[in-house]
C-alpha cells in the first residue's frame, strides 16, 4: 500500500553504530531508512549563566544538516550568518524532549550538549535525531557514572520519537521524504519508556484533521515508539541498566 | 479553584477593537485577560520569489513583543541583531495556522502579512495572536473584496486558538502567565469553525502526560475555541458573511 | 492656510493616557494628531559598564516603529538584523534630550530606559516621543520616590519637543506627514520648562534657509513647546510637583 | 584665552593637499589643526535602486575613523560587524549637506560617493569631513566636465562647515578635542557660499543654552564658514570656476 | 622515532569509501589516520554572477568541522553567525587548489561545489580535504560525462595534498594532531599528478626555518603526494581514465 | 624587460615616514612604489582572555583597505557587516609573521596591535604591511623600553617581506598590480634578519610551478628581503639598536 511496500504501522529499517566518534563522551550513528544522523554527546563541567550556583545541570541540543544531505544542495547556515527558524525550532524540540527524562539536580553542575548532524535526509530527521540523541546521552551518562558517583541516576526513563501522518485518509507511521511531501497531516510524537507523552506536534496546514484521525495517529505513534525503545534497550545493553533506577 | 477564580473551562475576559490603525487594510486590538496584541494586516500586490508566476498568493505573519510587554524589560531583537528561536517558532506557527483557512489560489498573486505586536503579555500571546490575526485578515480580505471580484472567496473557514494545560492534575483552559508558570503541560491548539484541528502542540518538559490527560485537554480546547469563534463572528458581523462561502 | 486648517503656530490635537502598561514603572500613550506613541519607562537597579562605581545613574532611550505604523508596511529591523541609521539617530536624540533634565548623581546607580514605540505615524514621531517619554520618565521617578528618599529630586525641569518647518515661505509648527513631505526645512527643537534650548536640529537638504527664517522658526518652536509643557504639567499633576525642586 | 591661544572667532591652521590618491576622480587630504581627513570622490555610472530611471543622480558619503585616529585605539567597525550610531549619524549628515549644493538632475544618472576617512582626530572631524568632501566632490565634477557636457553645472554653490560651542560662557569657533570635552554646548553648522544655512545641529546635553547664546554661536559660525569657503575657492582655483554658474 | 612509530616519510593509514551519499553527484568518505572527512560534490547548472555569460564554469569549496570533531567541543560557526578566519582560509585554499586542475571552459557554465565536512579531526584536515575533494570532483565529472559530451575533458590532472613539518630537527610527513602541536614548522603542500606545485604554505611562527629545512620538507612532500595520487588512481579506476586526457 | 623597466631582482622605490600619527606608540607611513600603507602600533596593558595570567604578552594585526585604495571603489567591510576571507587571511598572516620575532614572555602582559591601513594599493599590500608593521612595532617597543626595563629585549630579530612571481617564465621580485595580474605564480615570503624563513606562501592557481621555479623565486626573495631589512635598519637607527640583543 505504501510506496516502499510497508504496512501502515511498520517502521523503516533501523541501524545503530555505537561510539563512532573517538572524542565524544557518547556518540551514535543512527540510520532510519535512508536518514542518517550522527549524534554526539559532549560533557562540560560548567552550566549556562542562568543556572549558575543552583546545583543543577543542563542538557541542550544543536541540529544541522550537511549541505548535501538533501536532494539539492542547501546553503550552509554558517555562511548565511544565521540559523533558520526551522533549525531553531528543531533544536529547541530535541533539547526539551531530552530534558524531560533527565533529573538535572542528579546530573549536577555540568552541561551535556547533544549535536545532531544529519549526514543524509530522507524524512524524519527530527524524530531520528531525538531517538539517536537519547542513546548518545545515555552512553555519556553511563561513562560519567564510571568516574562520578551519582546518588540518583540522572536518566529517569528511555525516550524515543517517531512521525505519523495521514496519506489517502489512512494514518501511517515513520514517513519517508516522499510520503511526507504528500501527507495531509504532519505529526511528530515523543514518548517515554513508561508510555507517557513528552511532545505532540501535529500540523494540518494543507488540510485540518479530525479528532478521530488524531486519535488513530497517536495510537500508531505509541506502538512505533515502544518498538524503537526496545531497540534502544537492546543497543545500550548494560550501559542502560540504571536508567530510571533512581538511587543505587 | 483557579487563582483568578475561573472554572476549568472558563475563558478570560475578551475584548476586540476593530481597525485601530488608520493605514492597515485590516487591524484589531485584541485583549484576552491582560494580554493585549495589536494585529495588522498589510496587503501587497506581489508574492515572495518562490511563488512567482504560480497564480497564487501568500499569507505570512510576524510576531514581536514590545520590550516592556512583560514583568521585566527584555532586550529588543532589533538591537540584538537576530530573532530568538521562540519568536521564529511563534511566527511560523501563526502563518501556518492562518494559511490553513486561506485558498491561496483564490487570493491571487498578492501577499497579506499579519503583524502581531504584543503590547502587554499575561500568558497566551501566541494563541491570542492567532485569534486576533484571523480577524485582521478577515477585515483585509473583506476590504479587498470591495475592489476585487473574487470568484471564490479566499477565506474558507473561521479560525481561533487557545491554550490548555494541567494544573494540580486538572486540565484548564486559557492559562494566564501565573498559571502557565506552574502548569505541568503546556499545549496550544488551533481549530477551524468546522471543528477540525489545524495545530496541536503539547509539551511536557517538566512532566510527561498521559493519553487520558491529552484527551481531556483536547476536549477543553475544542469547547474554548468554538466560544472564541462565536465572538469572532459577532465582531466581524457582515464583514465575515462570505467566509467559507466559496463562490458567490 | 494649512492643509488641515491650522494656523501657523497652532499645535495639533493632543491626548495623553497615563500608565496604560501594567508592568512598567511609568508609561504613557501619547497622541499628537494621528501620531501615536507608546512610551514606557523601565527602572533597573544597575548601570552600564562605563558608569560602574561612579555613584551615578543613566537614562537612555530606544525607539521603533511598528511595521504598519506608516502608509505602507516597513520591514522589521529585527528581521533585517540591524537598526537603520534613522532609528539610531532618533534614539540617541531622545536619550540625550532626557538626560539634560536629569541629575544623574541624584538618581543614584540605576538605569531608566525609555522605550518609545510608534503605533501610528503621521509626522513628528521623534518630537512626540520626547514629549511623551518625559512624562513616562516623570511617572517612574515619582514612583521611585515613594520607596527611595531622594536627597535631591533627580528631575531638574520639564522637557518637551516640537517640529517646525517652512512651507510656502511661511514658518509653521508641528507638521503632519503631508506637510513634512513638502516643507523646505525640517527642524526639531527640544526645550526645557525654563525656556532653554536642549537640541536644535535643522536641515535644509532641499533648500538652504536664511538666518531670518531660522529666527522665525525658533520663535514658533518656543511658543509651541511652552504650550506642550503646560499640558505635561496638567497631566502629571501631583506626580510632577517636585520636578526642578531640588532638595526636599 | 583659549588653551591654544586662539581668539574666540579664530580658526585653527588649515592645509589642503589636492589629489593625493591616484585612482579617485577627486581627492583631498585636509588638515584642520591636528585633525586629518582623507576625502575621496568616486564616480560610478549607476544610481541606487530607488532612483532608477528618474534621470537624476545621487551623492552620498561614508565616514570612518582609523582605529588609532584617537588617543586610545578603537575597535574597527568592520570587526564589530556593524556601524555605530555615531558613524551612521555623521555619514548621513555629510551626504545630506553635500546634496544641498548639487543639482541631481544636472548630474545625470550617476553616483558620487565621498569617503571621509579620519587619519587623525582632534575635534571637528565631521565638520572637517564636510569641508574636505566638498573639495573632493568639486574636483570630481570638474574632472567629469572634461568628458561630459553638462548643460547645467551640477554644483550650485560652495559649502563648508565648522563647529561652535560655549566655553566659560563665551562662544568659540572650531573647537579642538580638549575644548570639545569641556564645552557646555556642541553645535555644528553647515552653510553655503551664499550664506544660507544647510544644517544647524546644536546639543546642550550637559547644559541647555539660551536663545542669546545660540545667536552668538550662529554669528561666529557664519564668519568662520565664509573664511573656510574663501580657502576652498583659493584651493580649487580654476576647477571651481563654474560652481553656481548654472548653464554654460 | 615518531610517536606512532612511523618513519619520517611514512604516510598514515588511508581509506576511501566511494559515494557514501546517495544524492550528491560525487562523494567520498576519506580517512587518513584518525582524520575523517566527508566530501560531496554538488553540480549546479549555473555560475556565480561574476562569471555570467563567459562560457566557463566554476569550482568552489566549503569546509567545516562538526562541533565534536575535536578533543573538546567547538561552537558552531552557524550559531556564532560568522565563519572564522581559519575556515575561510581553508576553504579558499581547497577551491583554489582544485581549480588548478580544472579547465573551466571545458566544464561549461556550471558550478561544482565541494563540501568538506570534517567528522573527526586528528591533524591534516585541510590536506585530507583536498585529497578527498579531488576524488569527489572526479566522480562528479565522470558522472557528468555520461550525459554531457565534453569536447575536452575538464579535469587536466590528478591532485593531492599532504602536510610536512620539522620535529626535533627532523622533517616528517603527514603529521597527526599530537605531532602538529609540537612541530616547529607547519607546511602544507599541494601537487599535481605531473609533479608540479600548486600550493606551498609554510609557517614558522614558533621558529623560523632554514632553506635547507625547506628543501628537505619539499622533498618529503613530493614523495608523499605521489603515493597519495597512486591511491587516488586505484580508487577511481575507470572513473579516472580520462583525467588529463584532453579531447576524446 | 618589466613593464616599469625594472630588472628581475630590482625592488620598487621605497620611502618611510616615521611617526606620522601623534597618538600611536609607534607608526610608519610606508610607500613601496605606489602602494602606501599607514601602520600604527598601539600598546595596551592587558592581554586577550586566552593568555591571562601566563606572564606573556601578545602581538596581533588588523588590515584594511580604504574603499578607494584601488582602481574602482570597494564596499567597506564595516558596511557589509563582515570581514572578507582575504582580509582575515592577510591579518592572520601579518600577526603570525610579527610574533615570530617577538619574545612574548619578554614583552610581559601587554598587547601590541598593529593596524595596517592601505591608503593606496598597487600590488604587494600584504608584504608592504609586514615590512612597515615591523618598523611601527620596533618604534613602539623602543618607546616602551624608555619606561619599562626589559630584562630581555622583546624583539629578537628584524623582519621583512616581499612578493615574487613568474612572468613569461622569468622569476621577478616585488610585483606591482599590473604584473601581479599576469603572473602565473603568486608567492609571498617573509624572512628574518638572520635569513630564516617565517612564511612561504606560493600559489599556482593559474599554472602550477616546478621545483626549479620555486627555487629561483626563493633566491630572489631572499635577496630582496635582505635589502629591505637594510633599509629598516637605516630608518630605525638607534631605535633598532637593541633588536636581537637579548639581555642588556
Coordinates of N, CA, C and O in Angstrom, one line a residue, chain D residues 31-88:
Chain D
X31 N 43.7 69.1 6.5 CA 44.2 69.1 7.9 C 43.7 70.4 8.5 O 44.0 71.5 8.0
X32 N 42.9 70.3 9.6 CA 42.4 71.4 10.3 C 43.0 71.2 11.7 O 42.6 70.3 12.4
X33 N 44.0 72.0 12.1 CA 44.7 71.8 13.3 C 45.3 70.4 13.2 O 45.9 70.0 12.2
X34 N 45.1 69.5 14.2 CA 45.7 68.2 14.2 C 44.7 67.2 13.7 O 44.9 66.0 13.7
X35 N 43.5 67.6 13.2 CA 42.6 66.7 12.6 C 42.9 66.5 11.1 O 43.0 67.5 10.4
X36 N 43.1 65.3 10.7 CA 43.4 65.0 9.3 C 42.4 64.0 8.7 O 42.3 62.9 9.3
X37 N 41.9 64.4 7.6 CA 40.9 63.5 7.0 C 41.2 63.4 5.5 O 41.5 64.3 4.8
X38 N 41.2 62.1 5.0 CA 41.4 61.8 3.6 C 40.0 61.7 3.0 O 39.3 60.8 3.4
X39 N 39.7 62.6 2.0 CA 38.4 62.5 1.4 C 38.6 62.1 -0.1 O 39.4 62.8 -0.8
X40 N 37.9 61.1 -0.5 CA 38.0 60.7 -1.9 C 36.6 60.7 -2.5 O 35.6 60.3 -1.9
X41 N 36.5 61.1 -3.8 CA 35.2 61.1 -4.5 C 35.3 60.0 -5.6 O 36.3 60.0 -6.4
X42 N 34.4 59.1 -5.6 CA 34.3 58.0 -6.6 C 33.1 58.1 -7.4 O 32.0 58.2 -6.9
X43 N 33.3 58.2 -8.7 CA 32.1 58.3 -9.6 C 31.8 57.0 -10.2 O 32.6 56.2 -10.7
X44 N 30.5 56.6 -10.1 CA 30.0 55.4 -10.7 C 28.9 55.6 -11.6 O 28.0 56.4 -11.3
X45 N 28.8 55.0 -12.8 CA 27.8 55.3 -13.7 C 26.6 54.4 -13.5 O 26.1 53.6 -14.3
X46 N 26.0 54.6 -12.3 CA 24.8 53.9 -11.9 C 24.2 54.6 -10.7 O 24.9 55.3 -10.0
X47 N 22.9 54.4 -10.5 CA 22.3 55.0 -9.3 C 21.7 53.9 -8.4 O 21.5 52.8 -8.9
X48 N 21.4 54.3 -7.2 CA 20.8 53.3 -6.3 C 19.4 52.9 -6.8 O 18.8 53.7 -7.5
X49 N 18.9 51.7 -6.4 CA 17.7 51.2 -6.9 C 16.5 52.2 -6.8 O 15.7 52.3 -7.7
X50 N 16.4 53.0 -5.7 CA 15.3 53.9 -5.5 C 15.3 55.0 -6.5 O 14.3 55.8 -6.5
X51 N 16.4 55.2 -7.2 CA 16.4 56.4 -8.2 C 16.4 55.9 -9.6 O 16.5 56.8 -10.5
X52 N 16.3 54.6 -9.9 CA 16.5 54.1 -11.2 C 15.4 54.7 -12.2 O 14.3 54.8 -11.9
X53 N 15.9 55.1 -13.3 CA 15.0 55.6 -14.4 C 14.4 57.0 -14.1 O 13.4 57.4 -14.8
X54 N 15.0 57.7 -13.2 CA 14.4 59.1 -13.0 C 15.2 60.2 -13.6 O 14.9 61.4 -13.4
X55 N 16.3 59.8 -14.3 CA 17.1 60.8 -14.9 C 17.9 61.7 -14.0 O 18.4 62.8 -14.4
X56 N 18.0 61.3 -12.7 CA 18.8 62.0 -11.8 C 19.9 61.2 -11.1 O 19.8 60.0 -11.1
X57 N 20.9 61.9 -10.5 CA 22.0 61.2 -9.9 C 21.9 61.2 -8.4 O 20.8 61.5 -7.8
X58 N 23.0 60.8 -7.8 CA 23.0 60.7 -6.3 C 24.4 61.0 -5.8 O 25.4 60.7 -6.4
X59 N 24.4 61.6 -4.6 CA 25.6 61.9 -3.9 C 25.5 61.4 -2.5 O 24.5 61.7 -1.9
X60 N 26.4 60.6 -2.1 CA 26.3 60.0 -0.8 C 27.7 60.0 -0.1 O 28.7 60.3 -0.8
X61 N 27.8 59.7 1.2 CA 29.0 59.8 1.9 C 29.2 58.6 2.8 O 28.2 58.1 3.3
X62 N 30.4 58.2 3.0 CA 30.7 57.3 4.1 C 31.9 57.9 4.9 O 32.7 58.6 4.4
X63 N 31.8 57.6 6.2 CA 32.7 58.2 7.2 C 33.3 57.1 8.1 O 32.6 56.1 8.5
X64 N 34.6 57.1 8.4 CA 35.1 56.2 9.3 C 36.4 56.8 9.9 O 37.0 57.7 9.4
X65 N 36.7 56.3 11.1 CA 38.0 56.7 11.7 C 38.9 55.5 11.7 O 38.5 54.3 12.0
X66 N 40.2 55.7 11.4 CA 41.1 54.6 11.6 C 41.2 54.3 13.1 O 41.0 55.1 13.9
X67 N 41.5 53.0 13.4 CA 41.4 52.6 14.8 C 42.3 53.5 15.7 O 41.9 53.8 16.8
X68 N 43.4 54.0 15.2 CA 44.3 54.8 16.1 C 44.2 56.2 15.8 O 45.2 57.0 16.0
X69 N 43.1 56.7 15.2 CA 43.0 58.1 14.9 C 42.9 58.9 16.2 O 43.0 60.1 16.3
X70 N 42.6 58.2 17.3 CA 42.3 58.8 18.6 C 43.3 58.5 19.7 O 44.2 57.6 19.5
X71 N 43.2 59.1 20.8 CA 44.2 58.9 21.9 C 44.4 57.4 22.2 O 45.5 57.0 22.4
X72 N 43.3 56.7 22.3 CA 43.4 55.3 22.6 C 42.8 54.6 21.4 O 42.0 55.2 20.7
X73 N 43.1 53.3 21.2 CA 42.7 52.6 20.0 C 41.2 52.2 20.1 O 40.8 51.7 21.2
X74 N 40.5 52.4 19.1 CA 39.1 51.9 19.0 C 39.0 50.7 18.2 O 39.8 50.5 17.2
X75 N 38.0 49.8 18.5 CA 37.8 48.6 17.7 C 37.3 49.1 16.3 O 36.6 50.0 16.2
X76 N 37.7 48.3 15.3 CA 37.2 48.6 13.9 C 35.7 48.2 13.9 O 35.3 47.1 14.4
X77 N 34.9 49.0 13.2 CA 33.5 48.7 13.0 C 33.4 47.4 12.1 O 32.4 46.7 12.2
X78 N 34.3 47.2 11.2 CA 34.2 46.0 10.4 C 34.4 44.8 11.2 O 33.8 43.7 11.0
X79 N 35.2 44.8 12.3 CA 35.4 43.7 13.1 C 34.2 43.5 14.0 O 33.8 42.4 14.4
X80 N 33.6 44.6 14.4 CA 32.4 44.5 15.3 C 31.2 44.1 14.5 O 30.2 43.6 15.0
X81 N 31.3 44.2 13.2 CA 30.2 43.7 12.3 C 29.0 44.7 12.1 O 28.0 44.4 11.5
X82 N 29.2 45.9 12.7 CA 28.2 46.9 12.4 C 28.7 48.3 12.7 O 29.6 48.5 13.5
X83 N 28.0 49.2 12.1 CA 28.4 50.6 12.2 C 27.8 51.1 13.5 O 26.7 50.8 13.9
X84 N 28.5 52.0 14.2 CA 27.9 52.6 15.4 C 26.9 53.7 15.0 O 26.9 54.2 13.9
X85 N 26.0 54.1 15.9 CA 25.0 55.1 15.7 C 25.7 56.4 15.3 O 25.3 57.2 14.4
X86 N 26.9 56.7 16.0 CA 27.6 57.9 15.7 C 28.1 58.0 14.2 O 27.9 59.0 13.6
X87 N 28.6 56.9 13.8 CA 29.1 56.8 12.4 C 27.9 57.0 11.4 O 28.1 57.8 10.4
X88 N 26.8 56.4 11.6 CA 25.7 56.5 10.7 C 25.2 57.9 10.7 O 24.9 58.5 9.7

